[in-house]
PDB file of C-alpha atoms in Angstrom:
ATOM      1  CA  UNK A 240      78.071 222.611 -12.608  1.00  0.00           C
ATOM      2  CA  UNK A 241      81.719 223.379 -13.200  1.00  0.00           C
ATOM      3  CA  UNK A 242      81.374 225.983  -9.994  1.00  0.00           C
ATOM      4  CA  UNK A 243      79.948 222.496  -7.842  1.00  0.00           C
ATOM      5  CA  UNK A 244      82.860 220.648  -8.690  1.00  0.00           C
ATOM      6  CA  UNK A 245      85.529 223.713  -8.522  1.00  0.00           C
ATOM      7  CA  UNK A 246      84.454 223.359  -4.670  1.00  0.00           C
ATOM      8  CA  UNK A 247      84.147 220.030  -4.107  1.00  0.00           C
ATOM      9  CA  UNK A 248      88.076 219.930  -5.322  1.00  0.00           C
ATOM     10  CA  UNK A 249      88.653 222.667  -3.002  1.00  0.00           C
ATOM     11  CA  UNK A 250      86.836 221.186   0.157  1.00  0.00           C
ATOM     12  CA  UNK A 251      89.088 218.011  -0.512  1.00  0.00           C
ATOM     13  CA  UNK A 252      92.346 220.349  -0.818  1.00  0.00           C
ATOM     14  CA  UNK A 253      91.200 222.267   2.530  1.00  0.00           C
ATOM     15  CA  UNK A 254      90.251 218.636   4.017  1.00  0.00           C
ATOM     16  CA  UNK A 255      94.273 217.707   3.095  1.00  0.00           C
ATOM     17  CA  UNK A 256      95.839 220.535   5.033  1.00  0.00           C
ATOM     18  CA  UNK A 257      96.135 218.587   8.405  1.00  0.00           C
ATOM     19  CA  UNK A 258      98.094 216.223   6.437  1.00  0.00           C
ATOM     20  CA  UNK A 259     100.371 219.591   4.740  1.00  0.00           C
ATOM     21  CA  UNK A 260     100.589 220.794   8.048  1.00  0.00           C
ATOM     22  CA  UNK A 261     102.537 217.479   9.492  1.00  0.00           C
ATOM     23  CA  UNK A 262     104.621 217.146   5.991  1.00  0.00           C
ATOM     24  CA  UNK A 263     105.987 220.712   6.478  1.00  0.00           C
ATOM     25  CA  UNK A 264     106.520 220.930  10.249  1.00  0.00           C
ATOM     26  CA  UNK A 265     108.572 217.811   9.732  1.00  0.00           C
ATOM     27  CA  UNK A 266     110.493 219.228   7.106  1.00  0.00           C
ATOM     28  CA  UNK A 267     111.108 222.182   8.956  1.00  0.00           C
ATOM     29  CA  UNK A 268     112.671 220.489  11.734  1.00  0.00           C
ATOM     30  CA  UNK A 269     115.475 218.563   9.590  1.00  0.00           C
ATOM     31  CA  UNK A 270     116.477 221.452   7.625  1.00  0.00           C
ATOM     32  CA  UNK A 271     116.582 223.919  10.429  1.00  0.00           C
ATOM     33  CA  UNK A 272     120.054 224.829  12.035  1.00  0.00           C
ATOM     34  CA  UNK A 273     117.930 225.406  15.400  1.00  0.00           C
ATOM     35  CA  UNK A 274     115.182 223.279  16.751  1.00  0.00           C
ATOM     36  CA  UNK A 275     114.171 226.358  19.206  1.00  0.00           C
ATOM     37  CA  UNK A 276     113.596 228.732  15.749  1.00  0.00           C
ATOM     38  CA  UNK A 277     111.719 225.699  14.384  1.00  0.00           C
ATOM     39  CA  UNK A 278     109.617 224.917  17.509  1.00  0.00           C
ATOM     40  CA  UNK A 279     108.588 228.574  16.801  1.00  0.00           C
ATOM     41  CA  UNK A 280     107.903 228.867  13.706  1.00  0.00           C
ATOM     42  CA  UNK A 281     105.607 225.548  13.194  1.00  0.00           C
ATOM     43  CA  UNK A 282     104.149 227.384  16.592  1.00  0.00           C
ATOM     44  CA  UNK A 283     103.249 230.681  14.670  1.00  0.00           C
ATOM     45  CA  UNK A 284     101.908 229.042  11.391  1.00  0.00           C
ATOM     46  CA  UNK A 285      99.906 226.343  13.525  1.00  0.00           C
ATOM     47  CA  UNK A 286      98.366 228.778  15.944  1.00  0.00           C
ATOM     48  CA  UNK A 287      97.834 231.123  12.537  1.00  0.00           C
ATOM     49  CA  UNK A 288      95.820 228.567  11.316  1.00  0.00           C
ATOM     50  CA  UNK A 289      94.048 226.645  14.643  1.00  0.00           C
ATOM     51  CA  UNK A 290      93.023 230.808  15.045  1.00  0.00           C
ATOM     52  CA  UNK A 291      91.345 231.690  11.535  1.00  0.00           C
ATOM     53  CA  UNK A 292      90.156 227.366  11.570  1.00  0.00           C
ATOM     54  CA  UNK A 293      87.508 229.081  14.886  1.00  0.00           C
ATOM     55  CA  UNK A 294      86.547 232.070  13.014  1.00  0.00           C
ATOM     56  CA  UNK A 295      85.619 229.892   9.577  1.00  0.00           C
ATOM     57  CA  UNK A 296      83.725 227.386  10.946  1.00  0.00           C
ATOM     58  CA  UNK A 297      82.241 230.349  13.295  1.00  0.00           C
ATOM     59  CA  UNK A 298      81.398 231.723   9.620  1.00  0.00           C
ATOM     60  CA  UNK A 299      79.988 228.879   8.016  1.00  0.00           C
ATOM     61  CA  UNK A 300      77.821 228.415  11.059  1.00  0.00           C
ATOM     62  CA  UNK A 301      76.749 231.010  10.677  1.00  0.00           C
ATOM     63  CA  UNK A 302      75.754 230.798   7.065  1.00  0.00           C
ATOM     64  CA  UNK A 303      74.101 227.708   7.020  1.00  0.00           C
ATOM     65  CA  UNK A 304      71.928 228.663  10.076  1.00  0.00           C
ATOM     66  CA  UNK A 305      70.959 231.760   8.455  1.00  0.00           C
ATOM     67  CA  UNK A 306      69.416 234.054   5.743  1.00  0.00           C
ATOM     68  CA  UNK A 307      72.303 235.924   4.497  1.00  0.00           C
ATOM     69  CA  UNK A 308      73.934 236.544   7.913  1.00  0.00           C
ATOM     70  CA  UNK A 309      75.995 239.624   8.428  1.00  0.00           C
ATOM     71  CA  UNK A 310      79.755 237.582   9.746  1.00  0.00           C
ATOM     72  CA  UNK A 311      82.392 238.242  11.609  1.00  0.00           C
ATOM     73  CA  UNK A 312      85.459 239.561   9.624  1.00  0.00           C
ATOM     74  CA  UNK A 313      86.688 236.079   8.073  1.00  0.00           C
ATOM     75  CA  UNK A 314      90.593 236.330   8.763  1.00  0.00           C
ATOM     76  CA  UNK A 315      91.723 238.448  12.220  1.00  0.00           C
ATOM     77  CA  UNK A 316      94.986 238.840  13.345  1.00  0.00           C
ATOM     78  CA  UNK A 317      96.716 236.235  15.650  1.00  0.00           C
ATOM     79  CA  UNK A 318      98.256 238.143  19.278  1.00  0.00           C
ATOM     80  CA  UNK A 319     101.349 239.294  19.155  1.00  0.00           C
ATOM     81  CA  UNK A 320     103.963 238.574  21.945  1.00  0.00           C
ATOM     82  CA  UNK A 321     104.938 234.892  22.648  1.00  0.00           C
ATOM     83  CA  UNK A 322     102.449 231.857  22.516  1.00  0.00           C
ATOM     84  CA  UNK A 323     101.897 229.365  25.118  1.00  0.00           C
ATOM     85  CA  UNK A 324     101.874 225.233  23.970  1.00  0.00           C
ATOM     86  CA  UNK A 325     103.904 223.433  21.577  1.00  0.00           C
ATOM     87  CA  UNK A 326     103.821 223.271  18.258  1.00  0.00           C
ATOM     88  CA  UNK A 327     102.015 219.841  18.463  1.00  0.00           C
ATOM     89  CA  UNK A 328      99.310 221.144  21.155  1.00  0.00           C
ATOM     90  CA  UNK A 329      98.820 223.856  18.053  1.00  0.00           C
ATOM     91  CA  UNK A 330      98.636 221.476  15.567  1.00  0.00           C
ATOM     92  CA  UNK A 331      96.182 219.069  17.571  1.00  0.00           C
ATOM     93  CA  UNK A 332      93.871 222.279  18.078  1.00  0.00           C
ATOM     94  CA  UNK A 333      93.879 222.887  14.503  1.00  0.00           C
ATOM     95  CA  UNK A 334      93.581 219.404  13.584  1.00  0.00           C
ATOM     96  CA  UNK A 335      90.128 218.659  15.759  1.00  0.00           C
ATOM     97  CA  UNK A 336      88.753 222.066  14.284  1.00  0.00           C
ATOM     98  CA  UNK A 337      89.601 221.541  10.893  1.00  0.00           C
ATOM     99  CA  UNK A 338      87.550 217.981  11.573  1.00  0.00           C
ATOM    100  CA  UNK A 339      84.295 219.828  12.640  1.00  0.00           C
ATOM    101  CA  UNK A 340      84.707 222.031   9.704  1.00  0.00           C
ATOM    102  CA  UNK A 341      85.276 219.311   7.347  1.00  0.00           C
ATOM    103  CA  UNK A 342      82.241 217.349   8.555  1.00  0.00           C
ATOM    104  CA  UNK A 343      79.889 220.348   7.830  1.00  0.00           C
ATOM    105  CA  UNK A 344      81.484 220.841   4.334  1.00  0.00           C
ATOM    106  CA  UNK A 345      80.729 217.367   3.646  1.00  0.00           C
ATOM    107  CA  UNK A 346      77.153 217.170   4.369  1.00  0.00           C
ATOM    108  CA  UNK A 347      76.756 220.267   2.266  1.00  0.00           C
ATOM    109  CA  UNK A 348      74.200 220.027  -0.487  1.00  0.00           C
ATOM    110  CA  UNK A 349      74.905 221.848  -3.964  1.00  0.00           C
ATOM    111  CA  UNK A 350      72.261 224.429  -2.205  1.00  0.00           C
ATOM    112  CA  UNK A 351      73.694 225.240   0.754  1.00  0.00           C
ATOM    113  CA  UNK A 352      77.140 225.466  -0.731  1.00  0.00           C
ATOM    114  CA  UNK A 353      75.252 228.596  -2.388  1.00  0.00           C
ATOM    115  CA  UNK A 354      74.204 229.954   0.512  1.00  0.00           C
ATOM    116  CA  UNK A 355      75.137 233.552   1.384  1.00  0.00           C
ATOM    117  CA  UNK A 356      76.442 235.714   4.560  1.00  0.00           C
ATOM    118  CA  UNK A 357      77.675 239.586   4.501  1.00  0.00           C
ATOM    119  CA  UNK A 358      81.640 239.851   5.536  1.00  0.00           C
ATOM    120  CA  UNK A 359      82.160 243.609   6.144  1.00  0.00           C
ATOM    121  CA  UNK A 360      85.612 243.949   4.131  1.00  0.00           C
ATOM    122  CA  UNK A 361      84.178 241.326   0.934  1.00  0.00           C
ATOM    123  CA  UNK A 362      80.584 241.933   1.020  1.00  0.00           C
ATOM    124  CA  UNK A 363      78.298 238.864   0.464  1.00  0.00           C
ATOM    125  CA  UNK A 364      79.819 235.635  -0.397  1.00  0.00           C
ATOM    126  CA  UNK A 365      78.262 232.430  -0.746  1.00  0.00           C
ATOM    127  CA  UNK A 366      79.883 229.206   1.269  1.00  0.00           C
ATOM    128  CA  UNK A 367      81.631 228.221  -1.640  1.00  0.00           C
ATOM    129  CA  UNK A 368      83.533 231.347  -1.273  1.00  0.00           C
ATOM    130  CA  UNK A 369      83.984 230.731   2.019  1.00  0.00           C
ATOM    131  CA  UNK A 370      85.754 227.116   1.042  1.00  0.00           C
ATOM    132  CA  UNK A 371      88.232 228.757  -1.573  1.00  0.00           C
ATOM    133  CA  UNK A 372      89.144 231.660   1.005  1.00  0.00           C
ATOM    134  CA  UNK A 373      89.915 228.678   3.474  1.00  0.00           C
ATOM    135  CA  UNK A 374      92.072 227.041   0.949  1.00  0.00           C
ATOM    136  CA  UNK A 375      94.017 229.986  -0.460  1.00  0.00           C
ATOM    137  CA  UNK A 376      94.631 231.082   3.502  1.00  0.00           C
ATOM    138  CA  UNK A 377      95.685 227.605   4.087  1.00  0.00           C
ATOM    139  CA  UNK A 378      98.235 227.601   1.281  1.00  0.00           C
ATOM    140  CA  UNK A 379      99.405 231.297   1.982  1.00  0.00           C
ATOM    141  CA  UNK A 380     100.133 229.868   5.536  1.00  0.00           C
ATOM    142  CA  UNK A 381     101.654 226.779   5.024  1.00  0.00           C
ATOM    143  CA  UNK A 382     103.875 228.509   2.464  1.00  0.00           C
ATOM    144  CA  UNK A 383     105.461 230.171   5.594  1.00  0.00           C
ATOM    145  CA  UNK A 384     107.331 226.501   6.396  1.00  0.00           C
ATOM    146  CA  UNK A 385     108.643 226.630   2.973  1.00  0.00           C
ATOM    147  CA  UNK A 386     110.031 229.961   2.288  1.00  0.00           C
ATOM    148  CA  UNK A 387     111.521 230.330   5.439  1.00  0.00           C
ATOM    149  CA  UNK A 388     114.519 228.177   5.624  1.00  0.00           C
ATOM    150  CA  UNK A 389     115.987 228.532   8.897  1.00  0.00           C
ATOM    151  CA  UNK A 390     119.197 227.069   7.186  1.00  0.00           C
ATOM    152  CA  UNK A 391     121.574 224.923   8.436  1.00  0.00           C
TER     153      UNK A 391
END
């Protein structure tokens, strides 16, 4: 029981990181000295998380269409070299995939919340898992709007 409602808390918290995501791109912009190092960094974190946003709902697909699919790795790398779009067109991409996620998550019964895939660097994890790995990435991420300061 305490498990259920560990991840129900944690599909609301990954279900509030569109919101995070506008709070700390804003911020970002007023405290930054320049809004070209700004524009890039809300670029990088937003396209970081529009990126891994495909591959977990890819994953949880995956999982609830499945017996104890084997998955894709859960978090890949974003390309290197410069990115194409705004911030915003990042944000918006993130945003609408987060939504399909989110309406999965919340038709979820307690059982398929249990459910299980194979992820070849964690093994089997259950969509639960899945939810708190979203989360912690999500956090880990956003953190990147707060620790760097780009200082005026």
């Amino acid at each position: 029981m305490a498990d259920l409602l560990e991840c129900l808390i944690q599909i609301k918290g990954v279900g509030d990181t569109p919101r995070r995501l506008t709070c700390r791109v804003e911020d970002t912009f007023e405290r930054a000295s320049s809004r070209e190092a700004a524009a890039d960094l809300a670029r990088a974190v937003a396209s970081r998380l529009a990126t891994a946003e495909l591959r977990f709902g890819e994953c949880l697909s995956l999982m609830l269409s499945h017996d104890r699919p084997m998955l894709p790795p859960v978090i890949t790398a974003t390309p290197d070299g410069p990115l194409s779009g705004t911030p915003q067109d990042w944000q918006e991409r993130f945003v609408a995939r987060r939504g399909e996620t989110m309406r999965a998550l919340e038709s979820c019964s307690a059982e398929q919340l249990n459910r299980i895939g194979i992820e070849p660097s964690r093994g089997p994890m259950t969509v639960a898992d899945l939810v708190a790995l979203m989360l912690a990435h999500d956090t880990d991420t956003l953190g990147e709007l707060i620790a760097n300061r780009l200082g005026r």
